[in-house]
JSON list of C-alpha atoms in Angstrom, two decimals:
[
{"chain": "Q", "resi": 18, "resn": "MET", "atom": "CA", "xyz": [37.11, 21.52, -108.76]},
{"chain": "Q", "resi": 19, "resn": "THR", "atom": "CA", "xyz": [37.53, 21.89, -105.01]},
{"chain": "Q", "resi": 20, "resn": "ARG", "atom": "CA", "xyz": [34.16, 21.53, -103.29]},
{"chain": "Q", "resi": 21, "resn": "VAL", "atom": "CA", "xyz": [33.41, 23.61, -100.17]},
{"chain": "Q", "resi": 22, "resn": "LEU", "atom": "CA", "xyz": [30.54, 23.10, -97.75]},
{"chain": "Q", "resi": 23, "resn": "VAL", "atom": "CA", "xyz": [29.56, 26.36, -96.01]},
{"chain": "Q", "resi": 24, "resn": "VAL", "atom": "CA", "xyz": [27.62, 25.80, -92.77]},
{"chain": "Q", "resi": 25, "resn": "GLU", "atom": "CA", "xyz": [26.25, 29.16, -91.65]},
{"chain": "Q", "resi": 26, "resn": "ASP", "atom": "CA", "xyz": [22.83, 30.53, -90.67]},
{"chain": "Q", "resi": 27, "resn": "ASP", "atom": "CA", "xyz": [23.54, 34.18, -91.55]},
{"chain": "Q", "resi": 28, "resn": "PRO", "atom": "CA", "xyz": [22.15, 34.51, -95.10]},
{"chain": "Q", "resi": 29, "resn": "GLN", "atom": "CA", "xyz": [24.17, 37.66, -95.87]},
{"chain": "Q", "resi": 30, "resn": "LEU", "atom": "CA", "xyz": [27.45, 36.00, -94.92]},
{"chain": "Q", "resi": 31, "resn": "VAL", "atom": "CA", "xyz": [26.49, 32.87, -96.84]},
{"chain": "Q", "resi": 32, "resn": "ARG", "atom": "CA", "xyz": [25.75, 34.94, -99.93]},
{"chain": "Q", "resi": 33, "resn": "ALA", "atom": "CA", "xyz": [29.09, 36.76, -99.66]},
{"chain": "Q", "resi": 34, "resn": "LEU", "atom": "CA", "xyz": [31.03, 33.52, -99.18]},
{"chain": "Q", "resi": 35, "resn": "VAL", "atom": "CA", "xyz": [29.28, 31.77, -102.06]},
{"chain": "Q", "resi": 36, "resn": "ILE", "atom": "CA", "xyz": [29.96, 34.69, -104.43]},
{"chain": "Q", "resi": 37, "resn": "ASP", "atom": "CA", "xyz": [33.63, 34.98, -103.45]},
{"chain": "Q", "resi": 38, "resn": "LEU", "atom": "CA", "xyz": [34.29, 31.26, -103.55]},
{"chain": "Q", "resi": 39, "resn": "GLN", "atom": "CA", "xyz": [32.52, 30.68, -106.86]},
{"chain": "Q", "resi": 40, "resn": "ALA", "atom": "CA", "xyz": [34.40, 33.63, -108.37]},
{"chain": "Q", "resi": 41, "resn": "ARG", "atom": "CA", "xyz": [37.59, 31.72, -107.51]},
{"chain": "Q", "resi": 42, "resn": "HIS", "atom": "CA", "xyz": [36.24, 28.54, -109.14]},
{"chain": "Q", "resi": 43, "resn": "TYR", "atom": "CA", "xyz": [35.28, 26.62, -106.01]},
{"chain": "Q", "resi": 44, "resn": "GLY", "atom": "CA", "xyz": [32.17, 24.49, -106.01]},
{"chain": "Q", "resi": 45, "resn": "VAL", "atom": "CA", "xyz": [29.98, 25.54, -103.09]},
{"chain": "Q", "resi": 46, "resn": "ASP", "atom": "CA", "xyz": [27.15, 23.94, -101.11]},
{"chain": "Q", "resi": 47, "resn": "ALA", "atom": "CA", "xyz": [25.49, 25.80, -98.23]},
{"chain": "Q", "resi": 48, "resn": "ALA", "atom": "CA", "xyz": [23.70, 24.51, -95.14]},
{"chain": "Q", "resi": 49, "resn": "PRO", "atom": "CA", "xyz": [21.76, 26.81, -92.76]},
{"chain": "Q", "resi": 50, "resn": "ASP", "atom": "CA", "xyz": [21.76, 24.34, -89.86]},
{"chain": "Q", "resi": 51, "resn": "GLY", "atom": "CA", "xyz": [23.58, 21.34, -88.43]},
{"chain": "Q", "resi": 52, "resn": "ALA", "atom": "CA", "xyz": [21.21, 18.63, -89.64]},
{"chain": "Q", "resi": 53, "resn": "THR", "atom": "CA", "xyz": [21.45, 19.87, -93.24]},
{"chain": "Q", "resi": 54, "resn": "ALA", "atom": "CA", "xyz": [25.22, 20.14, -92.88]},
{"chain": "Q", "resi": 55, "resn": "LEU", "atom": "CA", "xyz": [25.57, 16.50, -91.84]},
{"chain": "Q", "resi": 56, "resn": "ARG", "atom": "CA", "xyz": [23.30, 15.37, -94.68]},
{"chain": "Q", "resi": 57, "resn": "LEU", "atom": "CA", "xyz": [25.17, 17.42, -97.31]},
{"chain": "Q", "resi": 58, "resn": "ALA", "atom": "CA", "xyz": [28.58, 16.37, -95.98]},
{"chain": "Q", "resi": 59, "resn": "ALA", "atom": "CA", "xyz": [27.64, 12.73, -96.54]},
{"chain": "Q", "resi": 60, "resn": "ALA", "atom": "CA", "xyz": [25.92, 13.30, -99.88]},
{"chain": "Q", "resi": 61, "resn": "ARG", "atom": "CA", "xyz": [28.33, 15.79, -101.50]},
{"chain": "Q", "resi": 62, "resn": "GLN", "atom": "CA", "xyz": [31.67, 14.66, -100.00]},
{"chain": "Q", "resi": 63, "resn": "PRO", "atom": "CA", "xyz": [33.18, 18.18, -99.81]},
{"chain": "Q", "resi": 64, "resn": "ASP", "atom": "CA", "xyz": [36.93, 18.79, -99.87]},
{"chain": "Q", "resi": 65, "resn": "VAL", "atom": "CA", "xyz": [36.70, 21.29, -97.00]},
{"chain": "Q", "resi": 66, "resn": "VAL", "atom": "CA", "xyz": [34.02, 22.47, -94.56]},
{"chain": "Q", "resi": 67, "resn": "LEU", "atom": "CA", "xyz": [33.58, 26.07, -93.33]},
{"chain": "Q", "resi": 68, "resn": "LEU", "atom": "CA", "xyz": [31.56, 25.82, -90.13]},
{"chain": "Q", "resi": 69, "resn": "ASP", "atom": "CA", "xyz": [29.90, 28.36, -87.83]},
{"chain": "Q", "resi": 70, "resn": "LEU", "atom": "CA", "xyz": [29.53, 27.13, -84.24]},
{"chain": "Q", "resi": 71, "resn": "GLY", "atom": "CA", "xyz": [26.31, 29.03, -83.47]},
{"chain": "Q", "resi": 72, "resn": "LEU", "atom": "CA", "xyz": [23.73, 27.08, -85.46]},
{"chain": "Q", "resi": 73, "resn": "PRO", "atom": "CA", "xyz": [19.97, 27.11, -84.80]},
{"chain": "Q", "resi": 74, "resn": "ASP", "atom": "CA", "xyz": [19.58, 23.38, -84.16]},
{"chain": "Q", "resi": 75, "resn": "LEU", "atom": "CA", "xyz": [22.94, 21.87, -83.19]},
{"chain": "Q", "resi": 76, "resn": "ASP", "atom": "CA", "xyz": [26.07, 23.25, -81.62]},
{"chain": "Q", "resi": 77, "resn": "GLY", "atom": "CA", "xyz": [28.86, 23.39, -84.19]},
{"chain": "Q", "resi": 78, "resn": "VAL", "atom": "CA", "xyz": [31.02, 21.15, -81.99]},
{"chain": "Q", "resi": 79, "resn": "ASP", "atom": "CA", "xyz": [28.40, 18.41, -82.35]},
{"chain": "Q", "resi": 80, "resn": "VAL", "atom": "CA", "xyz": [28.52, 18.84, -86.13]},
{"chain": "Q", "resi": 81, "resn": "ILE", "atom": "CA", "xyz": [32.31, 18.44, -86.03]},
{"chain": "Q", "resi": 82, "resn": "LYS", "atom": "CA", "xyz": [31.96, 15.25, -84.00]},
{"chain": "Q", "resi": 83, "resn": "GLY", "atom": "CA", "xyz": [29.31, 13.95, -86.40]},
{"chain": "Q", "resi": 84, "resn": "ILE", "atom": "CA", "xyz": [31.52, 14.50, -89.45]},
{"chain": "Q", "resi": 85, "resn": "ARG", "atom": "CA", "xyz": [34.60, 13.13, -87.70]},
{"chain": "Q", "resi": 86, "resn": "GLY", "atom": "CA", "xyz": [32.75, 9.89, -87.06]},
{"chain": "Q", "resi": 87, "resn": "TRP", "atom": "CA", "xyz": [33.34, 8.93, -90.69]},
{"chain": "Q", "resi": 88, "resn": "SER", "atom": "CA", "xyz": [35.42, 11.60, -92.49]},
{"chain": "Q", "resi": 89, "resn": "ARG", "atom": "CA", "xyz": [38.81, 13.31, -92.23]},
{"chain": "Q", "resi": 90, "resn": "VAL", "atom": "CA", "xyz": [37.72, 16.27, -94.40]},
{"chain": "Q", "resi": 91, "resn": "PRO", "atom": "CA", "xyz": [39.37, 19.53, -93.21]},
{"chain": "Q", "resi": 92, "resn": "ILE", "atom": "CA", "xyz": [37.00, 21.58, -91.03]},
{"chain": "Q", "resi": 93, "resn": "LEU", "atom": "CA", "xyz": [37.61, 25.31, -90.60]},
{"chain": "Q", "resi": 94, "resn": "VAL", "atom": "CA", "xyz": [35.56, 26.94, -87.86]},
{"chain": "Q", "resi": 95, "resn": "LEU", "atom": "CA", "xyz": [34.27, 30.46, -88.53]},
{"chain": "Q", "resi": 96, "resn": "SER", "atom": "CA", "xyz": [32.98, 31.86, -85.27]},
{"chain": "Q", "resi": 97, "resn": "ALA", "atom": "CA", "xyz": [32.41, 35.04, -83.28]},
{"chain": "Q", "resi": 98, "resn": "ARG", "atom": "CA", "xyz": [33.23, 33.07, -80.13]},
{"chain": "Q", "resi": 99, "resn": "GLN", "atom": "CA", "xyz": [36.65, 34.21, -78.98]},
{"chain": "Q", "resi": 100, "resn": "ALA", "atom": "CA", "xyz": [37.05, 32.46, -75.61]},
{"chain": "Q", "resi": 101, "resn": "SER", "atom": "CA", "xyz": [40.00, 30.07, -75.53]},
{"chain": "Q", "resi": 102, "resn": "ASP", "atom": "CA", "xyz": [37.88, 27.24, -74.12]},
{"chain": "Q", "resi": 103, "resn": "GLU", "atom": "CA", "xyz": [35.54, 27.51, -77.14]},
{"chain": "Q", "resi": 104, "resn": "LYS", "atom": "CA", "xyz": [38.54, 27.16, -79.45]},
{"chain": "Q", "resi": 105, "resn": "VAL", "atom": "CA", "xyz": [39.93, 24.22, -77.49]},
{"chain": "Q", "resi": 106, "resn": "SER", "atom": "CA", "xyz": [36.53, 22.47, -77.57]},
{"chain": "Q", "resi": 107, "resn": "ALA", "atom": "CA", "xyz": [36.34, 22.83, -81.35]},
{"chain": "Q", "resi": 108, "resn": "LEU", "atom": "CA", "xyz": [39.93, 21.64, -81.84]},
{"chain": "Q", "resi": 109, "resn": "ASP", "atom": "CA", "xyz": [39.39, 18.74, -79.44]},
{"chain": "Q", "resi": 110, "resn": "ALA", "atom": "CA", "xyz": [36.31, 17.70, -81.42]},
{"chain": "Q", "resi": 111, "resn": "GLY", "atom": "CA", "xyz": [38.40, 17.53, -84.60]},
{"chain": "Q", "resi": 112, "resn": "ALA", "atom": "CA", "xyz": [38.42, 20.99, -86.20]},
{"chain": "Q", "resi": 113, "resn": "ASP", "atom": "CA", "xyz": [41.58, 21.82, -88.13]},
{"chain": "Q", "resi": 114, "resn": "ASP", "atom": "CA", "xyz": [41.55, 25.59, -87.81]},
{"chain": "Q", "resi": 115, "resn": "TYR", "atom": "CA", "xyz": [39.64, 28.34, -86.01]},
{"chain": "Q", "resi": 116, "resn": "ILE", "atom": "CA", "xyz": [39.00, 31.71, -87.64]},
{"chain": "Q", "resi": 117, "resn": "THR", "atom": "CA", "xyz": [37.44, 34.44, -85.53]},
{"chain": "Q", "resi": 118, "resn": "LYS", "atom": "CA", "xyz": [34.78, 36.71, -87.03]},
{"chain": "Q", "resi": 119, "resn": "PRO", "atom": "CA", "xyz": [35.08, 39.26, -88.51]},
{"chain": "Q", "resi": 120, "resn": "PHE", "atom": "CA", "xyz": [37.75, 37.97, -90.88]},
{"chain": "Q", "resi": 121, "resn": "SER", "atom": "CA", "xyz": [39.22, 39.08, -94.19]},
{"chain": "Q", "resi": 122, "resn": "MET", "atom": "CA", "xyz": [38.40, 37.06, -97.28]},
{"chain": "Q", "resi": 123, "resn": "ASP", "atom": "CA", "xyz": [42.10, 36.92, -98.18]},
{"chain": "Q", "resi": 124, "resn": "GLU", "atom": "CA", "xyz": [42.92, 35.29, -94.83]},
{"chain": "Q", "resi": 125, "resn": "LEU", "atom": "CA", "xyz": [40.04, 32.83, -95.15]},
{"chain": "Q", "resi": 126, "resn": "LEU", "atom": "CA", "xyz": [41.10, 31.83, -98.67]},
{"chain": "Q", "resi": 127, "resn": "ALA", "atom": "CA", "xyz": [44.73, 31.37, -97.58]},
{"chain": "Q", "resi": 128, "resn": "ARG", "atom": "CA", "xyz": [43.69, 29.10, -94.73]},
{"chain": "Q", "resi": 129, "resn": "LEU", "atom": "CA", "xyz": [41.28, 27.21, -97.00]},
{"chain": "Q", "resi": 130, "resn": "ARG", "atom": "CA", "xyz": [44.06, 26.59, -99.53]},
{"chain": "Q", "resi": 131, "resn": "ALA", "atom": "CA", "xyz": [46.38, 25.42, -96.76]},
{"chain": "Q", "resi": 132, "resn": "ALA", "atom": "CA", "xyz": [43.72, 23.05, -95.41]},
{"chain": "Q", "resi": 133, "resn": "VAL", "atom": "CA", "xyz": [43.20, 21.51, -98.85]},
{"chain": "Q", "resi": 134, "resn": "ARG", "atom": "CA", "xyz": [46.98, 21.13, -99.33]},
{"chain": "Q", "resi": 135, "resn": "ARG", "atom": "CA", "xyz": [47.25, 19.27, -96.04]},
{"chain": "Q", "resi": 136, "resn": "THR", "atom": "CA", "xyz": [44.94, 16.54, -97.32]},
{"chain": "Q", "resi": 137, "resn": "GLU", "atom": "CA", "xyz": [47.34, 15.66, -100.12]},
{"chain": "Q", "resi": 138, "resn": "ASP", "atom": "CA", "xyz": [49.48, 12.61, -99.52]},
{"chain": "Q", "resi": 139, "resn": "ILE", "atom": "CA", "xyz": [52.98, 13.46, -98.33]},
{"chain": "Q", "resi": 140, "resn": "PRO", "atom": "CA", "xyz": [55.67, 11.11, -99.69]},
{"chain": "Q", "resi": 141, "resn": "LEU", "atom": "CA", "xyz": [57.63, 9.59, -96.82]},
{"chain": "Q", "resi": 142, "resn": "VAL", "atom": "CA", "xyz": [60.78, 7.52, -96.87]},
{"chain": "Q", "resi": 143, "resn": "PRO", "atom": "CA", "xyz": [59.98, 3.92, -95.84]},
{"chain": "Q", "resi": 144, "resn": "GLU", "atom": "CA", "xyz": [61.90, 3.90, -92.56]},
{"chain": "Q", "resi": 145, "resn": "THR", "atom": "CA", "xyz": [59.90, 6.84, -91.22]},
{"chain": "Q", "resi": 146, "resn": "THR", "atom": "CA", "xyz": [56.41, 5.49, -91.87]},
{"chain": "Q", "resi": 147, "resn": "LEU", "atom": "CA", "xyz": [56.24, 3.54, -88.60]},
{"chain": "Q", "resi": 148, "resn": "VAL", "atom": "CA", "xyz": [57.45, 5.17, -85.38]},
{"chain": "Q", "resi": 149, "resn": "THR", "atom": "CA", "xyz": [57.53, 3.23, -82.13]},
{"chain": "Q", "resi": 150, "resn": "THR", "atom": "CA", "xyz": [58.25, 4.72, -78.70]},
{"chain": "Q", "resi": 151, "resn": "GLU", "atom": "CA", "xyz": [57.90, 3.26, -75.22]},
{"chain": "Q", "resi": 152, "resn": "HIS", "atom": "CA", "xyz": [54.32, 4.50, -74.87]},
{"chain": "Q", "resi": 153, "resn": "PHE", "atom": "CA", "xyz": [52.92, 5.13, -78.36]},
{"chain": "Q", "resi": 154, "resn": "THR", "atom": "CA", "xyz": [53.17, 4.00, -81.97]},
{"chain": "Q", "resi": 155, "resn": "LEU", "atom": "CA", "xyz": [52.56, 6.11, -85.07]},
{"chain": "Q", "resi": 156, "resn": "ASP", "atom": "CA", "xyz": [51.74, 4.63, -88.47]},
{"chain": "Q", "resi": 157, "resn": "LEU", "atom": "CA", "xyz": [52.09, 7.66, -90.72]},
{"chain": "Q", "resi": 158, "resn": "LEU", "atom": "CA", "xyz": [50.83, 5.93, -93.85]},
{"chain": "Q", "resi": 159, "resn": "ALA", "atom": "CA", "xyz": [47.71, 4.51, -92.20]},
{"chain": "Q", "resi": 160, "resn": "LYS", "atom": "CA", "xyz": [47.26, 7.70, -90.13]},
{"chain": "Q", "resi": 161, "resn": "LYS", "atom": "CA", "xyz": [46.95, 5.60, -87.00]},
{"chain": "Q", "resi": 162, "resn": "ALA", "atom": "CA", "xyz": [48.19, 6.43, -83.52]},
{"chain": "Q", "resi": 163, "resn": "VAL", "atom": "CA", "xyz": [48.11, 3.94, -80.65]},
{"chain": "Q", "resi": 164, "resn": "ARG", "atom": "CA", "xyz": [49.00, 4.87, -77.06]},
{"chain": "Q", "resi": 165, "resn": "ASP", "atom": "CA", "xyz": [49.17, 2.23, -74.34]},
{"chain": "Q", "resi": 166, "resn": "GLY", "atom": "CA", "xyz": [47.09, -0.11, -76.50]},
{"chain": "Q", "resi": 167, "resn": "ARG", "atom": "CA", "xyz": [44.34, 2.43, -77.29]},
{"chain": "Q", "resi": 168, "resn": "ASP", "atom": "CA", "xyz": [43.68, 4.16, -80.60]},
{"chain": "Q", "resi": 169, "resn": "ILE", "atom": "CA", "xyz": [44.22, 7.92, -80.40]},
{"chain": "Q", "resi": 170, "resn": "ARG", "atom": "CA", "xyz": [42.39, 10.17, -82.85]},
{"chain": "Q", "resi": 171, "resn": "LEU", "atom": "CA", "xyz": [44.50, 12.95, -84.34]},
{"chain": "Q", "resi": 172, "resn": "THR", "atom": "CA", "xyz": [43.24, 15.67, -86.67]},
{"chain": "Q", "resi": 173, "resn": "PRO", "atom": "CA", "xyz": [44.72, 16.11, -90.18]},
{"chain": "Q", "resi": 174, "resn": "THR", "atom": "CA", "xyz": [46.61, 19.19, -88.96]},
{"chain": "Q", "resi": 175, "resn": "GLU", "atom": "CA", "xyz": [48.07, 17.26, -86.04]},
{"chain": "Q", "resi": 176, "resn": "TRP", "atom": "CA", "xyz": [49.16, 14.48, -88.41]},
{"chain": "Q", "resi": 177, "resn": "HIS", "atom": "CA", "xyz": [50.79, 17.01, -90.74]},
{"chain": "Q", "resi": 178, "resn": "LEU", "atom": "CA", "xyz": [52.80, 18.52, -87.87]},
{"chain": "Q", "resi": 179, "resn": "LEU", "atom": "CA", "xyz": [53.85, 15.06, -86.69]},
{"chain": "Q", "resi": 180, "resn": "GLU", "atom": "CA", "xyz": [54.90, 13.98, -90.18]},
{"chain": "Q", "resi": 181, "resn": "ILE", "atom": "CA", "xyz": [57.20, 16.99, -90.51]},
{"chain": "Q", "resi": 182, "resn": "LEU", "atom": "CA", "xyz": [58.73, 16.50, -87.06]},
{"chain": "Q", "resi": 183, "resn": "VAL", "atom": "CA", "xyz": [59.09, 12.72, -87.35]},
{"chain": "Q", "resi": 184, "resn": "THR", "atom": "CA", "xyz": [60.71, 12.87, -90.79]},
{"chain": "Q", "resi": 185, "resn": "ASN", "atom": "CA", "xyz": [63.23, 15.29, -89.23]},
{"chain": "Q", "resi": 186, "resn": "ARG", "atom": "CA", "xyz": [63.68, 13.15, -86.11]},
{"chain": "Q", "resi": 187, "resn": "GLY", "atom": "CA", "xyz": [66.31, 14.55, -83.77]},
{"chain": "Q", "resi": 188, "resn": "ARG", "atom": "CA", "xyz": [66.63, 17.78, -85.74]},
{"chain": "Q", "resi": 189, "resn": "LEU", "atom": "CA", "xyz": [65.19, 21.14, -84.74]},
{"chain": "Q", "resi": 190, "resn": "VAL", "atom": "CA", "xyz": [62.46, 22.35, -87.11]},
{"chain": "Q", "resi": 191, "resn": "SER", "atom": "CA", "xyz": [61.98, 26.10, -86.94]},
{"chain": "Q", "resi": 192, "resn": "GLN", "atom": "CA", "xyz": [58.66, 27.72, -86.08]},
{"chain": "Q", "resi": 193, "resn": "LYS", "atom": "CA", "xyz": [58.62, 29.51, -89.44]},
{"chain": "Q", "resi": 194, "resn": "GLN", "atom": "CA", "xyz": [59.18, 26.29, -91.37]},
{"chain": "Q", "resi": 195, "resn": "LEU", "atom": "CA", "xyz": [56.38, 24.48, -89.55]},
{"chain": "Q", "resi": 196, "resn": "LEU", "atom": "CA", "xyz": [53.96, 27.38, -89.99]},
{"chain": "Q", "resi": 197, "resn": "ARG", "atom": "CA", "xyz": [54.83, 27.77, -93.67]},
{"chain": "Q", "resi": 198, "resn": "GLU", "atom": "CA", "xyz": [54.45, 24.07, -94.46]},
{"chain": "Q", "resi": 199, "resn": "VAL", "atom": "CA", "xyz": [51.28, 23.47, -92.44]},
{"chain": "Q", "resi": 200, "resn": "TRP", "atom": "CA", "xyz": [49.38, 26.77, -92.69]},
{"chain": "Q", "resi": 201, "resn": "GLY", "atom": "CA", "xyz": [51.01, 28.54, -95.65]},
{"chain": "Q", "resi": 202, "resn": "ALA", "atom": "CA", "xyz": [53.49, 31.38, -96.07]},
{"chain": "Q", "resi": 203, "resn": "SER", "atom": "CA", "xyz": [50.96, 34.05, -95.06]},
{"chain": "Q", "resi": 204, "resn": "GLN", "atom": "CA", "xyz": [50.70, 32.54, -91.57]},
{"chain": "Q", "resi": 205, "resn": "SER", "atom": "CA", "xyz": [54.44, 32.21, -90.86]},
{"chain": "Q", "resi": 206, "resn": "ASN", "atom": "CA", "xyz": [54.29, 34.56, -87.87]},
{"chain": "Q", "resi": 207, "resn": "LYS", "atom": "CA", "xyz": [51.28, 32.96, -86.13]},
{"chain": "Q", "resi": 208, "resn": "THR", "atom": "CA", "xyz": [53.29, 31.10, -83.47]},
{"chain": "Q", "resi": 209, "resn": "ASN", "atom": "CA", "xyz": [50.18, 30.79, -81.30]},
{"chain": "Q", "resi": 210, "resn": "TYR", "atom": "CA", "xyz": [48.89, 28.16, -83.77]},
{"chain": "Q", "resi": 211, "resn": "LEU", "atom": "CA", "xyz": [51.91, 26.01, -83.00]},
{"chain": "Q", "resi": 212, "resn": "ARG", "atom": "CA", "xyz": [51.52, 26.39, -79.26]},
{"chain": "Q", "resi": 213, "resn": "VAL", "atom": "CA", "xyz": [47.89, 25.26, -79.41]},
{"chain": "Q", "resi": 214, "resn": "TYR", "atom": "CA", "xyz": [48.51, 22.28, -81.66]},
{"chain": "Q", "resi": 215, "resn": "MET", "atom": "CA", "xyz": [51.69, 21.13, -79.95]},
{"chain": "Q", "resi": 216, "resn": "ALA", "atom": "CA", "xyz": [49.87, 21.26, -76.60]},
{"chain": "Q", "resi": 217, "resn": "GLN", "atom": "CA", "xyz": [47.12, 19.12, -78.15]},
{"chain": "Q", "resi": 218, "resn": "LEU", "atom": "CA", "xyz": [49.64, 16.58, -79.46]},
{"chain": "Q", "resi": 219, "resn": "ARG", "atom": "CA", "xyz": [51.41, 16.35, -76.10]},
{"chain": "Q", "resi": 220, "resn": "ARG", "atom": "CA", "xyz": [48.12, 15.87, -74.29]},
{"chain": "Q", "resi": 221, "resn": "LYS", "atom": "CA", "xyz": [47.21, 13.02, -76.63]},
{"chain": "Q", "resi": 222, "resn": "LEU", "atom": "CA", "xyz": [50.61, 11.31, -76.88]},
{"chain": "Q", "resi": 223, "resn": "GLU", "atom": "CA", "xyz": [52.90, 12.19, -73.99]},
{"chain": "Q", "resi": 224, "resn": "THR", "atom": "CA", "xyz": [52.66, 10.37, -70.65]},
{"chain": "Q", "resi": 225, "resn": "ASP", "atom": "CA", "xyz": [53.34, 13.67, -68.85]},
{"chain": "Q", "resi": 226, "resn": "PRO", "atom": "CA", "xyz": [52.42, 16.55, -71.20]},
{"chain": "Q", "resi": 227, "resn": "SER", "atom": "CA", "xyz": [54.04, 19.10, -68.85]},
{"chain": "Q", "resi": 228, "resn": "ARG", "atom": "CA", "xyz": [57.37, 17.27, -69.14]},
{"chain": "Q", "resi": 229, "resn": "PRO", "atom": "CA", "xyz": [57.40, 15.93, -72.71]},
{"chain": "Q", "resi": 230, "resn": "ARG", "atom": "CA", "xyz": [59.94, 13.29, -73.70]},
{"chain": "Q", "resi": 231, "resn": "HIS", "atom": "CA", "xyz": [59.22, 13.20, -77.43]},
{"chain": "Q", "resi": 232, "resn": "LEU", "atom": "CA", "xyz": [57.75, 16.54, -78.58]},
{"chain": "Q", "resi": 233, "resn": "ILE", "atom": "CA", "xyz": [60.44, 18.98, -77.47]},
{"chain": "Q", "resi": 234, "resn": "THR", "atom": "CA", "xyz": [60.22, 22.78, -77.54]},
{"chain": "Q", "resi": 235, "resn": "LYS", "atom": "CA", "xyz": [63.23, 25.04, -78.01]},
{"chain": "Q", "resi": 236, "resn": "PRO", "atom": "CA", "xyz": [61.72, 28.36, -76.85]},
{"chain": "Q", "resi": 237, "resn": "GLY", "atom": "CA", "xyz": [61.68, 31.01, -79.56]},
{"chain": "Q", "resi": 238, "resn": "MET", "atom": "CA", "xyz": [63.29, 28.64, -82.07]},
{"chain": "Q", "resi": 239, "resn": "GLY", "atom": "CA", "xyz": [61.20, 25.62, -82.94]},
{"chain": "Q", "resi": 240, "resn": "TYR", "atom": "CA", "xyz": [60.35, 22.00, -82.13]},
{"chain": "Q", "resi": 241, "resn": "ARG", "atom": "CA", "xyz": [62.09, 18.63, -82.28]},
{"chain": "Q", "resi": 242, "resn": "PHE", "atom": "CA", "xyz": [60.85, 15.04, -82.20]},
{"chain": "Q", "resi": 243, "resn": "GLU", "atom": "CA", "xyz": [62.87, 12.61, -80.09]},
{"chain": "Q", "resi": 244, "resn": "GLY", "atom": "CA", "xyz": [61.89, 8.97, -80.31]}
]
């Protein structure tokens, strides 16, 4: 059974989420504040976390950072905050997805399923498990990135994107293919997801993110890894 930790201080929304998730055979734990969320995350080891940013004791970004200190569990932010800097802060802290309230339950469930799928091991051919460029090295099996001698933390979603691009090194991967494989078929038109995550990857890996040498965009078509 997939276990979900819901971190939300609105009791009506918590009740609705618990009912809907349990009806679909998910195990559910709920936390009304950040401190409880961190305790339950450690004790219950959920498969995915649904997290509101506006908690009564801690900012949700601090909860993300707390969980990321020891776990790679997928974290989906559920928030009424729509400003782009709020989204970037959550993604920078280690969130895997950002869903703006109000949202449909069908969309939430699709993104939850996609997040859980991304945690499954992806079989890779041996020669593609270690990628070395002039400035960074990627160990896809160990999920380790090193740039200029320093460890770089990448989120599970960022790793999934990299794995697809690296295993197709030198070949263009279409936007639709990336969206379908990483976020699910229902999200195959959400090209803004790719823009956000590719910008994040360039910022973390490229020497000059504005003039990338390895993570190449073909406008309107897709992305290619050169290494």
